[in-house]
PDB file of C-alpha atoms in Angstrom:
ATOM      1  CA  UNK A   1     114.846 132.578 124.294  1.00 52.00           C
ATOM      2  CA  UNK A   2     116.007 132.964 120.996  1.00 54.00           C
ATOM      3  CA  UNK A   3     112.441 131.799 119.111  1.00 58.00           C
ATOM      4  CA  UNK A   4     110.678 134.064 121.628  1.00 61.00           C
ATOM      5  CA  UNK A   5     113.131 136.912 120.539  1.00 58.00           C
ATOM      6  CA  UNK A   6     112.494 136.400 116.744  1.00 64.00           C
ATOM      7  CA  UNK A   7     108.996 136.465 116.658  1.00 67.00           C
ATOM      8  CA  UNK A   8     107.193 139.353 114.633  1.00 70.00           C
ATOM      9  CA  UNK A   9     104.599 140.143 117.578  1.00 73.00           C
ATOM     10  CA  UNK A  10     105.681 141.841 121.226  1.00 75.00           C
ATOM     11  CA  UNK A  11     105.701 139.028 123.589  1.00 79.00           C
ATOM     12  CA  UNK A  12     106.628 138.530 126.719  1.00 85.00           C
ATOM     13  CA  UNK A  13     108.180 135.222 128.526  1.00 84.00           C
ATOM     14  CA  UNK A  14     106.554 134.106 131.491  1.00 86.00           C
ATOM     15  CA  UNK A  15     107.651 131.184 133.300  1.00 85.00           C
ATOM     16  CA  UNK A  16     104.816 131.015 135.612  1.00 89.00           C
ATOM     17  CA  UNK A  17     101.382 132.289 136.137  1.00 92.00           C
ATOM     18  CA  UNK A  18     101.754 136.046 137.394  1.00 95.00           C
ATOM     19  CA  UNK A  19      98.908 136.867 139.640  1.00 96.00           C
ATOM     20  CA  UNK A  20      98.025 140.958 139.628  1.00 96.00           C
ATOM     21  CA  UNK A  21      98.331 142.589 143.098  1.00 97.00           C
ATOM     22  CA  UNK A  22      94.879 143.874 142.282  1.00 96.00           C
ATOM     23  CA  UNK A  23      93.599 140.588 142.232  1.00 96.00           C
ATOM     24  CA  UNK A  24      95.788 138.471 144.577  1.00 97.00           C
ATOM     25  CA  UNK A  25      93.917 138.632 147.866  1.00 97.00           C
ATOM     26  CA  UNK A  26      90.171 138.181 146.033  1.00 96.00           C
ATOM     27  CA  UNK A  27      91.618 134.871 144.005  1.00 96.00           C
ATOM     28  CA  UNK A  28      93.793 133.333 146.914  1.00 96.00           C
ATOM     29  CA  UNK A  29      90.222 133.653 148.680  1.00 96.00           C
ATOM     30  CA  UNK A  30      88.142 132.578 145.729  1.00 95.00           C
ATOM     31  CA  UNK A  31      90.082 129.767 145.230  1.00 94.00           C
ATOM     32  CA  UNK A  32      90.230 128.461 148.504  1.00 93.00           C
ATOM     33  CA  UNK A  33      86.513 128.472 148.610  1.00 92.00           C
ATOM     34  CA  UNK A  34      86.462 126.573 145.422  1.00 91.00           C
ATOM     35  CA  UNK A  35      89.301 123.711 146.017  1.00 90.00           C
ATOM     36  CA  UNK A  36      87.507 122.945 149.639  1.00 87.00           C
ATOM     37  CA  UNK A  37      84.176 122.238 147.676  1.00 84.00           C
ATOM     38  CA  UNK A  38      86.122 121.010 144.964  1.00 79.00           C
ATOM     39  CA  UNK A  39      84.918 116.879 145.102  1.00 66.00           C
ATOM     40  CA  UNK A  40      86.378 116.265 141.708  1.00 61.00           C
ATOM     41  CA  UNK A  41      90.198 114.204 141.546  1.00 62.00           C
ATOM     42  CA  UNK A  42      90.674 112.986 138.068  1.00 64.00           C
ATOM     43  CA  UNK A  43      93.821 111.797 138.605  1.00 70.00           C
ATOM     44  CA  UNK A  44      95.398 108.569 139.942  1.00 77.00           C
ATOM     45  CA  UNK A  45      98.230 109.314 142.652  1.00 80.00           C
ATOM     46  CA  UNK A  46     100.827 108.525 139.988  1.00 84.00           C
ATOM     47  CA  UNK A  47      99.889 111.250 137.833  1.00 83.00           C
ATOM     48  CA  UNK A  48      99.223 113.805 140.963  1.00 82.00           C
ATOM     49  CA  UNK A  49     102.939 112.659 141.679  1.00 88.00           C
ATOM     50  CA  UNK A  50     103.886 113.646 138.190  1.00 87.00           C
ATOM     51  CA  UNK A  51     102.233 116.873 137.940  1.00 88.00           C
ATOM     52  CA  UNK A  52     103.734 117.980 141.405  1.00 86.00           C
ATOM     53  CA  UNK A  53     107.437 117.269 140.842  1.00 87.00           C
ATOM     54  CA  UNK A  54     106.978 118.985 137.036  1.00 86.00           C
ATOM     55  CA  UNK A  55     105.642 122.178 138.582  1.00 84.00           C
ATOM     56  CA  UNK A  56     108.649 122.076 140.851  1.00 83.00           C
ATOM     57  CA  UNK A  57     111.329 121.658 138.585  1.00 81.00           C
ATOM     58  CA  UNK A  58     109.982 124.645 136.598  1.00 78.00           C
ATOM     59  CA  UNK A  59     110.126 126.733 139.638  1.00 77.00           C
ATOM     60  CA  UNK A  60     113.538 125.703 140.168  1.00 76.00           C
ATOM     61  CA  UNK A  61     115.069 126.090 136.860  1.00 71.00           C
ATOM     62  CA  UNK A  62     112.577 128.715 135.975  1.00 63.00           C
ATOM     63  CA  UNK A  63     111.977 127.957 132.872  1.00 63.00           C
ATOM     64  CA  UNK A  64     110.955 124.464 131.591  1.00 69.00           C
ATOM     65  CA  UNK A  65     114.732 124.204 128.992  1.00 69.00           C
ATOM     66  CA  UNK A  66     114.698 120.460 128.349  1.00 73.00           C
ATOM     67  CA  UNK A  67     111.236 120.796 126.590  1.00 76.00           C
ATOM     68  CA  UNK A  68     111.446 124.039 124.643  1.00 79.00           C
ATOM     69  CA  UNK A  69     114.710 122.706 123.213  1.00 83.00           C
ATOM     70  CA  UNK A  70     112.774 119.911 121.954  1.00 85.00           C
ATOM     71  CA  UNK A  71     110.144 122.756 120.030  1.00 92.00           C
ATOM     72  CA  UNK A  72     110.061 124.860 117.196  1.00 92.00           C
ATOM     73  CA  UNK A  73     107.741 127.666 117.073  1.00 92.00           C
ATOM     74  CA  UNK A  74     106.884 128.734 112.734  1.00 92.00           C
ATOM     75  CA  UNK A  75     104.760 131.195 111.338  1.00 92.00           C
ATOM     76  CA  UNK A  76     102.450 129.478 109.096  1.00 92.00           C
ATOM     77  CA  UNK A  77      99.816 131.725 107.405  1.00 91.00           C
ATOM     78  CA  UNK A  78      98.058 135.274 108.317  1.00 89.00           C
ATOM     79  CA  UNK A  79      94.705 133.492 109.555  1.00 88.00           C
ATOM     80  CA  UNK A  80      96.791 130.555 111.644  1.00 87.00           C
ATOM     81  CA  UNK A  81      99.649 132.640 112.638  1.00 89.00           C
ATOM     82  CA  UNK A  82     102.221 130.623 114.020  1.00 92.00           C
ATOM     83  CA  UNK A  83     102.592 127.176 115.169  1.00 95.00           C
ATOM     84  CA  UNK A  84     104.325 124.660 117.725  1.00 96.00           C
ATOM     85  CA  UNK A  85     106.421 121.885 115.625  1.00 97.00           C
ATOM     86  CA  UNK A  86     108.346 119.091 117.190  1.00 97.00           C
ATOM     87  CA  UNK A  87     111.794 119.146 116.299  1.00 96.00           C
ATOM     88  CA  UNK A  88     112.614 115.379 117.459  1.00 96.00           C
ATOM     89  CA  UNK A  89     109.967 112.322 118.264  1.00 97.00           C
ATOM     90  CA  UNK A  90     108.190 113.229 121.638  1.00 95.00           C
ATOM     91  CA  UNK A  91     107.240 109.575 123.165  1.00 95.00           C
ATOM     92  CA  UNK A  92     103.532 109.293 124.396  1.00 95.00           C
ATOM     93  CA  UNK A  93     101.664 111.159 127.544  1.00 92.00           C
ATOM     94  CA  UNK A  94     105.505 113.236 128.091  1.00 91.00           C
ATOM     95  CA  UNK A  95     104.359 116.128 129.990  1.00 90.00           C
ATOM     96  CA  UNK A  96     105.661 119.289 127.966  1.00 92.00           C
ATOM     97  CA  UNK A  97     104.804 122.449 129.728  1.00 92.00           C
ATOM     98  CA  UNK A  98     102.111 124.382 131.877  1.00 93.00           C
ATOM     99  CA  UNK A  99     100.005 127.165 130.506  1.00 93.00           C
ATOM    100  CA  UNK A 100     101.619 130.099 131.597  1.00 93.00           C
ATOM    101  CA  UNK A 101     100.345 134.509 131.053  1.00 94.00           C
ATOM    102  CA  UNK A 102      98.392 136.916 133.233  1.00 94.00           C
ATOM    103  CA  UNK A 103      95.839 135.735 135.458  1.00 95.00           C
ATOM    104  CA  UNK A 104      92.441 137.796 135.238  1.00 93.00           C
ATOM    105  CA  UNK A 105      89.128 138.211 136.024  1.00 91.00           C
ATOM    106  CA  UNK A 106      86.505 137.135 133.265  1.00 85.00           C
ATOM    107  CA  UNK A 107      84.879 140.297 133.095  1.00 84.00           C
ATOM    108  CA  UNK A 108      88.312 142.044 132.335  1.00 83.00           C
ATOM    109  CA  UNK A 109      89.487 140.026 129.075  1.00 78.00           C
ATOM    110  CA  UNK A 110      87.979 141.692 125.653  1.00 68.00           C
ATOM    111  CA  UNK A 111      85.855 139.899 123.706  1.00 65.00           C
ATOM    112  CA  UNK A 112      88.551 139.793 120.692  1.00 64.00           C
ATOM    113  CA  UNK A 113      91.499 138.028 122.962  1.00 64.00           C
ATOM    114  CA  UNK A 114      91.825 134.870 121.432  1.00 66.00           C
ATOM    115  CA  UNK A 115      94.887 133.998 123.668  1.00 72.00           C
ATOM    116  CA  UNK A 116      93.166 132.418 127.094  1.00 77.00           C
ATOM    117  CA  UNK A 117      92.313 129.810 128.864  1.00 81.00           C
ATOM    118  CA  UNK A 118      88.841 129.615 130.716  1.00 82.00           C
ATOM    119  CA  UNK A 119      88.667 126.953 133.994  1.00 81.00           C
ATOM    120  CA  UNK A 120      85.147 125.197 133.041  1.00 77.00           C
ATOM    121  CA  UNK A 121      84.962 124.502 136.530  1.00 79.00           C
ATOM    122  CA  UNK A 122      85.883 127.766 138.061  1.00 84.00           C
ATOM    123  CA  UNK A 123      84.625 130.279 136.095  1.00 83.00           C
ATOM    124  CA  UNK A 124      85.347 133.835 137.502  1.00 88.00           C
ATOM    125  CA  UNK A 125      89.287 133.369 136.116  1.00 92.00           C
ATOM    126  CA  UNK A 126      91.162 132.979 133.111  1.00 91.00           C
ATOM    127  CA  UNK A 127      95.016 133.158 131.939  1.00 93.00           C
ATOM    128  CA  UNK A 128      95.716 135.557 129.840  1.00 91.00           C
ATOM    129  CA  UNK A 129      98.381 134.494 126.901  1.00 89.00           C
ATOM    130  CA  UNK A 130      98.129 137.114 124.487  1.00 86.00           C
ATOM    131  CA  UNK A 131     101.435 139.061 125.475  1.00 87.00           C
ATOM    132  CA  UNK A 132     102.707 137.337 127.930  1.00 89.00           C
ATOM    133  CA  UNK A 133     103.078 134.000 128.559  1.00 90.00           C
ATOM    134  CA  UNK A 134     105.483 130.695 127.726  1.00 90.00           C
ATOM    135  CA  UNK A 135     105.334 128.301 124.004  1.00 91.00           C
ATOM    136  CA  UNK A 136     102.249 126.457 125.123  1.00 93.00           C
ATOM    137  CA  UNK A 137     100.586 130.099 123.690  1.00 91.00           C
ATOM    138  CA  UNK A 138     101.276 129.344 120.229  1.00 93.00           C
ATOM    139  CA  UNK A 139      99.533 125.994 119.457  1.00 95.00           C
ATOM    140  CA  UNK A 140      96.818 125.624 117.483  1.00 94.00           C
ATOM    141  CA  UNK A 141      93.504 124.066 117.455  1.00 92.00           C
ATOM    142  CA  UNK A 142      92.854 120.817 115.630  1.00 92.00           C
ATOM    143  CA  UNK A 143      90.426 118.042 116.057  1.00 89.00           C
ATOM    144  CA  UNK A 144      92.990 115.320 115.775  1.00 93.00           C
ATOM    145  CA  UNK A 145      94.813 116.601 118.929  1.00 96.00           C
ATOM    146  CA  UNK A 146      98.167 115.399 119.369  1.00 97.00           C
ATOM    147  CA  UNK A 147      98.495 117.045 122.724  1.00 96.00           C
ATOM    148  CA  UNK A 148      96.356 116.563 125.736  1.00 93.00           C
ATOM    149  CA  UNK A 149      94.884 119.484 128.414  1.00 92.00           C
ATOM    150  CA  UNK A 150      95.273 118.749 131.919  1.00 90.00           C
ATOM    151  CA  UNK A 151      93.466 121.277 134.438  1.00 87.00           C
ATOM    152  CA  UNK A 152      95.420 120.274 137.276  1.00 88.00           C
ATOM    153  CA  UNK A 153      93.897 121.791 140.876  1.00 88.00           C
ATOM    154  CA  UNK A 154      96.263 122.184 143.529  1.00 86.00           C
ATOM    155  CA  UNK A 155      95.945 124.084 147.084  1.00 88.00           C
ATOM    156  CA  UNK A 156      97.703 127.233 145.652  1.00 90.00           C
ATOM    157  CA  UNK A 157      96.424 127.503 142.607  1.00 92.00           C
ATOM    158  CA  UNK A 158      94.773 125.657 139.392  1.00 91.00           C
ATOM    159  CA  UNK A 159      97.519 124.735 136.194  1.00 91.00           C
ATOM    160  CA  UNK A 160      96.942 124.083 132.473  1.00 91.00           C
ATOM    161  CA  UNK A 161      98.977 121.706 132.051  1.00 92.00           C
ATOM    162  CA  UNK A 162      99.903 120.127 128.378  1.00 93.00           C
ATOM    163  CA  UNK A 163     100.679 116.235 127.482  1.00 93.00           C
ATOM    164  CA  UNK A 164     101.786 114.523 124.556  1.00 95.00           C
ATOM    165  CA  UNK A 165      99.120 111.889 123.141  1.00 95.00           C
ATOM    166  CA  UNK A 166      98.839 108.331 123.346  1.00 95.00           C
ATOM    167  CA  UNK A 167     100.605 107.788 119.744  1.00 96.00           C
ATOM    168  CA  UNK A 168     103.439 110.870 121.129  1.00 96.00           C
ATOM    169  CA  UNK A 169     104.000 113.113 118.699  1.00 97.00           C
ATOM    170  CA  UNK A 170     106.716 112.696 115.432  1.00 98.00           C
ATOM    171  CA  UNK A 171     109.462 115.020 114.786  1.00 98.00           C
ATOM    172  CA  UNK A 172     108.525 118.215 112.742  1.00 98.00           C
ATOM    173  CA  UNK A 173     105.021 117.426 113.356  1.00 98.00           C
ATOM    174  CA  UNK A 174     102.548 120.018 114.974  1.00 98.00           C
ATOM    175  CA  UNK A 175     101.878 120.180 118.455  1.00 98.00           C
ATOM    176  CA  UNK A 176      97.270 120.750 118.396  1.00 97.00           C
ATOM    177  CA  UNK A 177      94.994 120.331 120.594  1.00 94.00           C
ATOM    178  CA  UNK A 178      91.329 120.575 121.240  1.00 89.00           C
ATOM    179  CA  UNK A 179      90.219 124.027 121.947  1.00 82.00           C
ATOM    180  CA  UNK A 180      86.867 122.238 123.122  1.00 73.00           C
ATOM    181  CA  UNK A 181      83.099 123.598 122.102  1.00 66.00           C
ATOM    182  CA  UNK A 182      82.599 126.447 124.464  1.00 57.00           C
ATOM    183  CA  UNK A 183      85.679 128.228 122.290  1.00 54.00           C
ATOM    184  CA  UNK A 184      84.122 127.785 119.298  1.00 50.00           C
ATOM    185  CA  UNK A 185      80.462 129.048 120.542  1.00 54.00           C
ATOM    186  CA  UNK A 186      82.087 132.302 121.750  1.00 51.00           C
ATOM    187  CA  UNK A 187      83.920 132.913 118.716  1.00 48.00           C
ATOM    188  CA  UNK A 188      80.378 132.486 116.647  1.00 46.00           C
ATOM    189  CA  UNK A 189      78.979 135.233 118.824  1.00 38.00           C
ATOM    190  CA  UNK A 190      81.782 137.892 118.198  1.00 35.00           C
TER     191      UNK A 190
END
């Protein structure tokens, strides 16, 4: 992980969620709750298929290679800090990597992390990304989104998962996506 290595912040490579002992038993059981009640299934069987044999190559290899190969990560100013660039032409809707960091309660993550991602859906959970956590970490926000979010629910567990866009994305070009509303409404209130 050489770009990991020569970033100027302490960071950590994850190549999965990591799931606190603290917390394991409560979220297995929260979870559960919430995937049985769960009615929603945005996604065709295709792209359930897709998803599902991803997820399993990155356990397998244990760390998603072909893709981060196929990155760049760049500081780019003091206020945007750094950035995901493409360093060859990624073709449309190629699925590039799962969020990965620390899962914790809500309650738990300060009000000045600006590294996680909230579940709209289940709300008692985010991933923390701030120290520890995979590439995905390091894009930015932009309202032309070149990438797309996925909140993919399976049994175990629920997965960020990231997508290039309809046009894919060009080679030294930015990987952005939405942060969505709800991000910018809780940054106004800090």
């Amino acid at each position: 992980m050489k770009q990991i290595d020569k970033l100027k912040i302490k960071f950590n490579y994850l190549d999965d969620l990591e799931i606190p002992k603290d917390i394991e038993k409560s979220f297995k059981k929260d979870w559960s709750k919430f995937y049985k009640n769960s009615k929603k299934n945005y996604y065709s069987k295709t792209r359930r298929v897709q998803f599902k044999n991803f997820l399993k190559r990155i356990k397998k290899q244990k760390i998603d290679k072909d893709n981060f190969k196929k990155i760049n990560i760049k500081y780019i100013s003091p206020y945007m800090g750094y950035g995901v660039f493409a360093k060859e032409n990624i073709p449309p809707y190629k699925i590039l990597n799962q969020y990965t960091g620390i899962l914790k309660l809500d309650k738990k993550i300060g009000v000045n992390n600006n590294s996680t991602f909230c579940f709209p859906d289940f709300k008692k959970y985010s991933i923390d990304g701030k120290k520890q956590g995979n590439w995905t970490r390091f894009m930015n926000h932009s309202h032309k989104a070149n990438i797309i979010v996925w909140e993919f629910y399976d049994k175990e567990r629920p997965y960020i998962i990231f997508t290039s866009g309809s046009r894919g994305i060009k080679k030294n070009h930015e990987l952005v996506y939405s942060y969505g509303d709800l991000y910018w409404r809780e940054e106004d209130n800090i």
